[in-house]
Amino acid sequence: MKAPPFRLTIIHPCVGRRVGQRGYIRTWKMEPLPAATIAALTPPDVERRFYDDRLEPIPFDEPTDLVAISVETYTARRAYQIASEYRRRRVPVVMGGFHAALCPDEVARYADAVVIGEAEELFPRMLDDWRHGRGSHVYRAESRPRSLRVAPDRSIFRGKRYLPIRLVETARGCRFACEFCAITAVFTATQVRAPIERVLTEVRALKRPGQLFFFIDDNIVSDLAGAKELFRALAGEGIRWVGQASSTVACDEECLALMRACGCQGLLIGFESLGAEQLGQMNKGWNLARGGPSAAMATLRRHGIRVYGTFIFGYDHDDAAAFARSVNFARDEGMFIAAFNHLTPFPGTPLYTRLEAEGRLRFPAWWLDPAYRYGMVPFIPRGMPVEELEQRCSAARRAFYGWDSIFARAQARVNRHDPWMLLNFLAINAMHRADVVGRNHLPLGDAAWTGELLRVS
Ligand code: SF4
């Protein structure tokens, strides 16, 4: 008799949920590409299901043979809750993702198998072992893949309501070494690129009239030569896209012209701070190169590229004036959108190690602490009390997403000259305005969950 097919359930955990909360933070409802990559790495004779914890209830009692969860630091607590539900039902759980690379020992305590490293290298071997009854507890990659050859299988997203933006990854990792950055801690300041043909195939398959793409690369210009080759190949595809880049992109006019020519509408750029001491401490002094943020913004505007600026507060030289300076800068420079967050020490980063050595961590493992809430400052800042840092970050968001600021920024030529992007500007700013309150002090994990986190014995 033929054996029944092996059943794999892929879960994308949410960050958290309040008791009785309906719906989820709208701006966080993007397609989860790691789940689609796992789906693509699953052989066709394995029966697959996918549940997105942000959008739908998880049917814990549905029969399955193995559960796979990609874990980030913010979703770790919820991932362990989900794993406990399955493991209590005697279903083995495998976990991988960023947090597994940052905190392998912790993840290994809550999972029957942990994949430390990139799924492309390890997931097929792990799955083969587990379906044939020889599964191990730890799978660790010896090196990074040479290239990102596997295209995500997006068929698992069918019927789920994500934000109407298609995510594509053209490269992973970044050559810089910012002190707080978990990405560079995991990928040790290296970048791996996808073959250009693969990117073109994906883009062509996903292209629709009015479709906006998000190239989710950590820093799309980390390897300038590789990036320019990609932009040349994308010219003529007739797409519109946004991406993430270091401010160094503003120093290369050829690159900006190529980006614009292949449909770049905007970039997320980590300006982080306007202070030289702060940037020095975060190992990001290069943000001040060639005239610094103002000159970079002027160059980007000249090339018609909109900017999503991100700012961080809580470095040792930050005082009360730093917030207004950054908000005014973001508004006056006509940023499309912006983020104003307190510094967060992710485990495994040099920042975490430094704050730990200085005895400044308020919650040693904030991502697991039941008392911790999204938006709480998990360390002791030097320039102001914890509460003031939290309140000033909230106030900065409220000021930036106030209607007066939205209308002032809508006047910037770069934001208004294309009616389609102006409509996007208004919709996206309104969405962020609503979410300023919605995610503040969100619990990590499902607050209504009453079980015990089940550890591997
Ligand atoms: S430039 Fe961005 S992605 Fe690169 S190390 Fe710095 S924060 Fe991380």
PDB file of N, CA and C in Angstrom, residues 180-255:
ATOM      1  N   PHE A 180      23.894  48.691  15.465  1.00  0.00           N
ATOM      2  CA  PHE A 180      22.606  48.176  15.949  1.00  0.00           C
ATOM      3  C   PHE A 180      21.987  47.144  15.007  1.00  0.00           C
ATOM      4  N   CYS A 181      22.610  46.892  13.855  1.00  0.00           N
ATOM      5  CA  CYS A 181      21.912  46.194  12.768  1.00  0.00           C
ATOM      6  C   CYS A 181      21.991  44.666  12.900  1.00  0.00           C
ATOM      7  N   ALA A 182      20.814  44.043  13.020  1.00  0.00           N
ATOM      8  CA  ALA A 182      20.756  42.580  13.149  1.00  0.00           C
ATOM      9  C   ALA A 182      21.073  41.903  11.813  1.00  0.00           C
ATOM     10  N   ILE A 183      20.726  42.577  10.726  1.00  0.00           N
ATOM     11  CA  ILE A 183      20.969  41.992   9.391  1.00  0.00           C
ATOM     12  C   ILE A 183      22.448  41.736   9.192  1.00  0.00           C
ATOM     13  N   THR A 184      23.219  42.767   9.467  1.00  0.00           N
ATOM     14  CA  THR A 184      24.655  42.640   9.215  1.00  0.00           C
ATOM     15  C   THR A 184      25.304  41.713  10.249  1.00  0.00           C
ATOM     16  N   ALA A 185      24.698  41.620  11.442  1.00  0.00           N
ATOM     17  CA  ALA A 185      25.208  40.672  12.445  1.00  0.00           C
ATOM     18  C   ALA A 185      25.019  39.237  11.949  1.00  0.00           C
ATOM     19  N   VAL A 186      23.882  38.969  11.316  1.00  0.00           N
ATOM     20  CA  VAL A 186      23.602  37.611  10.829  1.00  0.00           C
ATOM     21  C   VAL A 186      24.448  37.296   9.590  1.00  0.00           C
ATOM     22  N   PHE A 187      24.504  38.241   8.667  1.00  0.00           N
ATOM     23  CA  PHE A 187      25.175  37.961   7.387  1.00  0.00           C
ATOM     24  C   PHE A 187      26.630  38.435   7.368  1.00  0.00           C
ATOM     25  N   THR A 188      27.151  38.820   8.533  1.00  0.00           N
ATOM     26  CA  THR A 188      28.545  39.233   8.720  1.00  0.00           C
ATOM     27  C   THR A 188      29.021  40.182   7.603  1.00  0.00           C
ATOM     28  N   ALA A 189      28.231  41.210   7.394  1.00  0.00           N
ATOM     29  CA  ALA A 189      28.577  42.286   6.441  1.00  0.00           C
ATOM     30  C   ALA A 189      28.881  41.754   5.037  1.00  0.00           C
ATOM     31  N   THR A 190      28.123  40.744   4.606  1.00  0.00           N
ATOM     32  CA  THR A 190      28.271  40.250   3.228  1.00  0.00           C
ATOM     33  C   THR A 190      26.916  40.317   2.541  1.00  0.00           C
ATOM     34  N   GLN A 191      26.955  40.292   1.219  1.00  0.00           N
ATOM     35  CA  GLN A 191      25.707  40.288   0.469  1.00  0.00           C
ATOM     36  C   GLN A 191      25.740  39.177  -0.583  1.00  0.00           C
ATOM     37  N   VAL A 192      24.615  38.512  -0.746  1.00  0.00           N
ATOM     38  CA  VAL A 192      24.478  37.491  -1.796  1.00  0.00           C
ATOM     39  C   VAL A 192      23.377  37.964  -2.735  1.00  0.00           C
ATOM     40  N   ARG A 193      23.633  37.868  -4.032  1.00  0.00           N
ATOM     41  CA  ARG A 193      22.673  38.390  -5.009  1.00  0.00           C
ATOM     42  C   ARG A 193      21.899  37.260  -5.680  1.00  0.00           C
ATOM     43  N   ALA A 194      20.720  37.614  -6.192  1.00  0.00           N
ATOM     44  CA  ALA A 194      19.952  36.654  -6.999  1.00  0.00           C
ATOM     45  C   ALA A 194      20.406  36.798  -8.448  1.00  0.00           C
ATOM     46  N   PRO A 195      20.393  35.706  -9.220  1.00  0.00           N
ATOM     47  CA  PRO A 195      20.700  35.853 -10.644  1.00  0.00           C
ATOM     48  C   PRO A 195      19.700  36.819 -11.291  1.00  0.00           C
ATOM     49  N   ILE A 196      20.184  37.665 -12.169  1.00  0.00           N
ATOM     50  CA  ILE A 196      19.301  38.680 -12.768  1.00  0.00           C
ATOM     51  C   ILE A 196      18.152  38.019 -13.527  1.00  0.00           C
ATOM     52  N   GLU A 197      18.412  36.912 -14.207  1.00  0.00           N
ATOM     53  CA  GLU A 197      17.357  36.221 -14.966  1.00  0.00           C
ATOM     54  C   GLU A 197      16.207  35.809 -14.048  1.00  0.00           C
ATOM     55  N   ARG A 198      16.578  35.374 -12.821  1.00  0.00           N
ATOM     56  CA  ARG A 198      15.545  34.956 -11.872  1.00  0.00           C
ATOM     57  C   ARG A 198      14.665  36.142 -11.487  1.00  0.00           C
ATOM     58  N   VAL A 199      15.314  37.287 -11.246  1.00  0.00           N
ATOM     59  CA  VAL A 199      14.557  38.490 -10.859  1.00  0.00           C
ATOM     60  C   VAL A 199      13.626  38.892 -12.000  1.00  0.00           C
ATOM     61  N   LEU A 200      14.144  38.859 -13.228  1.00  0.00           N
ATOM     62  CA  LEU A 200      13.324  39.261 -14.377  1.00  0.00           C
ATOM     63  C   LEU A 200      12.120  38.328 -14.545  1.00  0.00           C
ATOM     64  N   THR A 201      12.353  37.036 -14.359  1.00  0.00           N
ATOM     65  CA  THR A 201      11.248  36.070 -14.494  1.00  0.00           C
ATOM     66  C   THR A 201      10.163  36.362 -13.456  1.00  0.00           C
ATOM     67  N   GLU A 202      10.602  36.622 -12.225  1.00  0.00           N
ATOM     68  CA  GLU A 202       9.623  36.896 -11.161  1.00  0.00           C
ATOM     69  C   GLU A 202       8.838  38.168 -11.451  1.00  0.00           C
ATOM     70  N   VAL A 203       9.571  39.208 -11.819  1.00  0.00           N
ATOM     71  CA  VAL A 203       8.927  40.499 -12.071  1.00  0.00           C
ATOM     72  C   VAL A 203       7.917  40.361 -13.210  1.00  0.00           C
ATOM     73  N   ARG A 204       8.304  39.643 -14.261  1.00  0.00           N
ATOM     74  CA  ARG A 204       7.392  39.491 -15.416  1.00  0.00           C
ATOM     75  C   ARG A 204       6.132  38.719 -15.014  1.00  0.00           C
ATOM     76  N   ALA A 205       6.298  37.727 -14.147  1.00  0.00           N
ATOM     77  CA  ALA A 205       5.138  36.925 -13.740  1.00  0.00           C
ATOM     78  C   ALA A 205       4.184  37.723 -12.848  1.00  0.00           C
ATOM     79  N   LEU A 206       4.727  38.691 -12.102  1.00  0.00           N
ATOM     80  CA  LEU A 206       3.907  39.418 -11.126  1.00  0.00           C
ATOM     81  C   LEU A 206       3.377  40.739 -11.658  1.00  0.00           C
ATOM     82  N   LYS A 207       3.912  41.165 -12.789  1.00  0.00           N
ATOM     83  CA  LYS A 207       3.590  42.488 -13.328  1.00  0.00           C
ATOM     84  C   LYS A 207       2.111  42.600 -13.703  1.00  0.00           C
ATOM     85  N   ARG A 208       1.451  43.663 -13.245  1.00  0.00           N
ATOM     86  CA  ARG A 208       0.066  43.974 -13.608  1.00  0.00           C
ATOM     87  C   ARG A 208      -0.009  45.481 -13.800  1.00  0.00           C
ATOM     88  N   PRO A 209      -1.026  45.977 -14.509  1.00  0.00           N
ATOM     89  CA  PRO A 209      -1.150  47.433 -14.617  1.00  0.00           C
ATOM     90  C   PRO A 209      -1.294  48.056 -13.222  1.00  0.00           C
ATOM     91  N   GLY A 210      -0.520  49.086 -12.958  1.00  0.00           N
ATOM     92  CA  GLY A 210      -0.606  49.801 -11.675  1.00  0.00           C
ATOM     93  C   GLY A 210       0.059  49.069 -10.512  1.00  0.00           C
ATOM     94  N   GLN A 211       0.776  47.984 -10.806  1.00  0.00           N
ATOM     95  CA  GLN A 211       1.406  47.198  -9.725  1.00  0.00           C
ATOM     96  C   GLN A 211       2.665  47.901  -9.193  1.00  0.00           C
ATOM     97  N   LEU A 212       2.757  48.011  -7.875  1.00  0.00           N
ATOM     98  CA  LEU A 212       3.983  48.548  -7.262  1.00  0.00           C
ATOM     99  C   LEU A 212       4.772  47.386  -6.675  1.00  0.00           C
ATOM    100  N   PHE A 213       6.083  47.360  -6.945  1.00  0.00           N
ATOM    101  CA  PHE A 213       6.958  46.320  -6.400  1.00  0.00           C
ATOM    102  C   PHE A 213       7.780  46.885  -5.247  1.00  0.00           C
ATOM    103  N   PHE A 214       8.109  46.022  -4.306  1.00  0.00           N
ATOM    104  CA  PHE A 214       9.028  46.392  -3.222  1.00  0.00           C
ATOM    105  C   PHE A 214      10.198  45.421  -3.284  1.00  0.00           C
ATOM    106  N   PHE A 215      11.359  45.913  -3.690  1.00  0.00           N
ATOM    107  CA  PHE A 215      12.563  45.091  -3.644  1.00  0.00           C
ATOM    108  C   PHE A 215      13.057  45.131  -2.201  1.00  0.00           C
ATOM    109  N   ILE A 216      12.893  44.006  -1.515  1.00  0.00           N
ATOM    110  CA  ILE A 216      13.087  44.013  -0.057  1.00  0.00           C
ATOM    111  C   ILE A 216      14.543  43.861   0.364  1.00  0.00           C
ATOM    112  N   ASP A 217      15.464  43.932  -0.593  1.00  0.00           N
ATOM    113  CA  ASP A 217      16.898  43.828  -0.268  1.00  0.00           C
ATOM    114  C   ASP A 217      17.233  44.728   0.921  1.00  0.00           C
ATOM    115  N   ASP A 218      18.095  44.232   1.795  1.00  0.00           N
ATOM    116  CA  ASP A 218      18.463  45.030   2.971  1.00  0.00           C
ATOM    117  C   ASP A 218      19.120  46.341   2.543  1.00  0.00           C
ATOM    118  N   ASN A 219      19.934  46.274   1.513  1.00  0.00           N
ATOM    119  CA  ASN A 219      20.545  47.487   0.948  1.00  0.00           C
ATOM    120  C   ASN A 219      20.790  47.210  -0.531  1.00  0.00           C
ATOM    121  N   ILE A 220      19.894  47.711  -1.358  1.00  0.00           N
ATOM    122  CA  ILE A 220      19.915  47.340  -2.779  1.00  0.00           C
ATOM    123  C   ILE A 220      21.177  47.846  -3.493  1.00  0.00           C
ATOM    124  N   VAL A 221      21.873  48.811  -2.878  1.00  0.00           N
ATOM    125  CA  VAL A 221      23.094  49.332  -3.521  1.00  0.00           C
ATOM    126  C   VAL A 221      24.352  48.937  -2.744  1.00  0.00           C
ATOM    127  N   SER A 222      24.249  47.894  -1.945  1.00  0.00           N
ATOM    128  CA  SER A 222      25.430  47.454  -1.197  1.00  0.00           C
ATOM    129  C   SER A 222      26.573  47.120  -2.164  1.00  0.00           C
ATOM    130  N   ASP A 223      26.233  46.422  -3.235  1.00  0.00           N
ATOM    131  CA  ASP A 223      27.207  46.113  -4.287  1.00  0.00           C
ATOM    132  C   ASP A 223      26.786  46.963  -5.496  1.00  0.00           C
ATOM    133  N   LEU A 224      27.451  48.116  -5.619  1.00  0.00           N
ATOM    134  CA  LEU A 224      27.003  49.095  -6.624  1.00  0.00           C
ATOM    135  C   LEU A 224      27.061  48.537  -8.043  1.00  0.00           C
ATOM    136  N   ALA A 225      28.129  47.813  -8.344  1.00  0.00           N
ATOM    137  CA  ALA A 225      28.273  47.300  -9.708  1.00  0.00           C
ATOM    138  C   ALA A 225      27.163  46.298 -10.014  1.00  0.00           C
ATOM    139  N   GLY A 226      26.895  45.396  -9.064  1.00  0.00           N
ATOM    140  CA  GLY A 226      25.835  44.401  -9.248  1.00  0.00           C
ATOM    141  C   GLY A 226      24.477  45.088  -9.359  1.00  0.00           C
ATOM    142  N   ALA A 227      24.275  46.121  -8.539  1.00  0.00           N
ATOM    143  CA  ALA A 227      22.997  46.836  -8.563  1.00  0.00           C
ATOM    144  C   ALA A 227      22.791  47.523  -9.915  1.00  0.00           C
ATOM    145  N   LYS A 228      23.846  48.135 -10.431  1.00  0.00           N
ATOM    146  CA  LYS A 228      23.698  48.839 -11.715  1.00  0.00           C
ATOM    147  C   LYS A 228      23.374  47.848 -12.839  1.00  0.00           C
ATOM    148  N   GLU A 229      23.974  46.681 -12.759  1.00  0.00           N
ATOM    149  CA  GLU A 229      23.690  45.655 -13.768  1.00  0.00           C
ATOM    150  C   GLU A 229      22.203  45.271 -13.717  1.00  0.00           C
ATOM    151  N   LEU A 230      21.693  45.133 -12.504  1.00  0.00           N
ATOM    152  CA  LEU A 230      20.277  44.800 -12.345  1.00  0.00           C
ATOM    153  C   LEU A 230      19.395  45.919 -12.899  1.00  0.00           C
ATOM    154  N   PHE A 231      19.731  47.167 -12.552  1.00  0.00           N
ATOM    155  CA  PHE A 231      18.890  48.287 -12.997  1.00  0.00           C
ATOM    156  C   PHE A 231      18.890  48.381 -14.530  1.00  0.00           C
ATOM    157  N   ARG A 232      20.030  48.116 -15.138  1.00  0.00           N
ATOM    158  CA  ARG A 232      20.083  48.145 -16.619  1.00  0.00           C
ATOM    159  C   ARG A 232      19.160  47.056 -17.180  1.00  0.00           C
ATOM    160  N   ALA A 233      19.179  45.879 -16.531  1.00  0.00           N
ATOM    161  CA  ALA A 233      18.351  44.774 -17.025  1.00  0.00           C
ATOM    162  C   ALA A 233      16.860  45.057 -16.824  1.00  0.00           C
ATOM    163  N   LEU A 234      16.529  45.821 -15.781  1.00  0.00           N
ATOM    164  CA  LEU A 234      15.114  46.097 -15.493  1.00  0.00           C
ATOM    165  C   LEU A 234      14.539  47.211 -16.357  1.00  0.00           C
ATOM    166  N   ALA A 235      15.429  48.006 -16.947  1.00  0.00           N
ATOM    167  CA  ALA A 235      14.947  49.109 -17.797  1.00  0.00           C
ATOM    168  C   ALA A 235      14.166  48.484 -18.941  1.00  0.00           C
ATOM    169  N   GLY A 236      13.020  49.033 -19.245  1.00  0.00           N
ATOM    170  CA  GLY A 236      12.228  48.471 -20.325  1.00  0.00           C
ATOM    171  C   GLY A 236      11.161  47.499 -19.828  1.00  0.00           C
ATOM    172  N   GLU A 237      11.219  47.117 -18.556  1.00  0.00           N
ATOM    173  CA  GLU A 237      10.190  46.225 -18.010  1.00  0.00           C
ATOM    174  C   GLU A 237       8.902  46.991 -17.694  1.00  0.00           C
ATOM    175  N   GLY A 238       9.045  48.319 -17.620  1.00  0.00           N
ATOM    176  CA  GLY A 238       7.859  49.146 -17.389  1.00  0.00           C
ATOM    177  C   GLY A 238       7.238  48.948 -16.018  1.00  0.00           C
ATOM    178  N   ILE A 239       8.084  48.738 -15.003  1.00  0.00           N
ATOM    179  CA  ILE A 239       7.524  48.551 -13.653  1.00  0.00           C
ATOM    180  C   ILE A 239       7.778  49.797 -12.804  1.00  0.00           C
ATOM    181  N   ARG A 240       7.080  49.851 -11.688  1.00  0.00           N
ATOM    182  CA  ARG A 240       7.359  50.874 -10.675  1.00  0.00           C
ATOM    183  C   ARG A 240       7.738  50.130  -9.417  1.00  0.00           C
ATOM    184  N   TRP A 241       8.794  50.607  -8.779  1.00  0.00           N
ATOM    185  CA  TRP A 241       9.238  49.885  -7.587  1.00  0.00           C
ATOM    186  C   TRP A 241       9.789  50.835  -6.523  1.00  0.00           C
ATOM    187  N   VAL A 242       9.803  50.308  -5.298  1.00  0.00           N
ATOM    188  CA  VAL A 242      10.468  50.994  -4.191  1.00  0.00           C
ATOM    189  C   VAL A 242      11.449  50.000  -3.574  1.00  0.00           C
ATOM    190  N   GLY A 243      12.436  50.513  -2.835  1.00  0.00           N
ATOM    191  CA  GLY A 243      13.426  49.619  -2.245  1.00  0.00           C
ATOM    192  C   GLY A 243      14.083  50.254  -1.031  1.00  0.00           C
ATOM    193  N   GLN A 244      15.122  49.610  -0.535  1.00  0.00           N
ATOM    194  CA  GLN A 244      15.854  50.101   0.642  1.00  0.00           C
ATOM    195  C   GLN A 244      17.312  50.292   0.241  1.00  0.00           C
ATOM    196  N   ALA A 245      17.884  51.419   0.624  1.00  0.00           N
ATOM    197  CA  ALA A 245      19.265  51.696   0.212  1.00  0.00           C
ATOM    198  C   ALA A 245      19.984  52.471   1.301  1.00  0.00           C
ATOM    199  N   SER A 246      21.301  52.372   1.306  1.00  0.00           N
ATOM    200  CA  SER A 246      22.090  53.232   2.187  1.00  0.00           C
ATOM    201  C   SER A 246      22.177  54.616   1.542  1.00  0.00           C
ATOM    202  N   SER A 247      22.443  55.624   2.371  1.00  0.00           N
ATOM    203  CA  SER A 247      22.488  56.999   1.856  1.00  0.00           C
ATOM    204  C   SER A 247      23.607  57.178   0.836  1.00  0.00           C
ATOM    205  N   THR A 248      24.549  56.237   0.800  1.00  0.00           N
ATOM    206  CA  THR A 248      25.664  56.327  -0.147  1.00  0.00           C
ATOM    207  C   THR A 248      25.173  56.370  -1.594  1.00  0.00           C
ATOM    208  N   VAL A 249      23.951  55.917  -1.822  1.00  0.00           N
ATOM    209  CA  VAL A 249      23.411  55.921  -3.187  1.00  0.00           C
ATOM    210  C   VAL A 249      23.383  57.342  -3.750  1.00  0.00           C
ATOM    211  N   ALA A 250      23.208  58.323  -2.845  1.00  0.00           N
ATOM    212  CA  ALA A 250      23.108  59.708  -3.310  1.00  0.00           C
ATOM    213  C   ALA A 250      24.441  60.240  -3.829  1.00  0.00           C
ATOM    214  N   CYS A 251      25.525  59.498  -3.593  1.00  0.00           N
ATOM    215  CA  CYS A 251      26.846  59.947  -4.070  1.00  0.00           C
ATOM    216  C   CYS A 251      27.105  59.446  -5.490  1.00  0.00           C
ATOM    217  N   ASP A 252      26.185  58.671  -6.064  1.00  0.00           N
ATOM    218  CA  ASP A 252      26.437  58.092  -7.381  1.00  0.00           C
ATOM    219  C   ASP A 252      25.298  58.469  -8.336  1.00  0.00           C
ATOM    220  N   GLU A 253      25.530  59.537  -9.075  1.00  0.00           N
ATOM    221  CA  GLU A 253      24.468  60.050  -9.964  1.00  0.00           C
ATOM    222  C   GLU A 253      24.120  59.046 -11.055  1.00  0.00           C
ATOM    223  N   GLU A 254      25.112  58.288 -11.514  1.00  0.00           N
ATOM    224  CA  GLU A 254      24.826  57.300 -12.565  1.00  0.00           C
ATOM    225  C   GLU A 254      23.841  56.249 -12.030  1.00  0.00           C
ATOM    226  N   CYS A 255      24.103  55.816 -10.811  1.00  0.00           N
ATOM    227  CA  CYS A 255      23.220  54.813 -10.206  1.00  0.00           C
ATOM    228  C   CYS A 255      21.798  55.365 -10.077  1.00  0.00           C
TER     229      CYS A 255
END
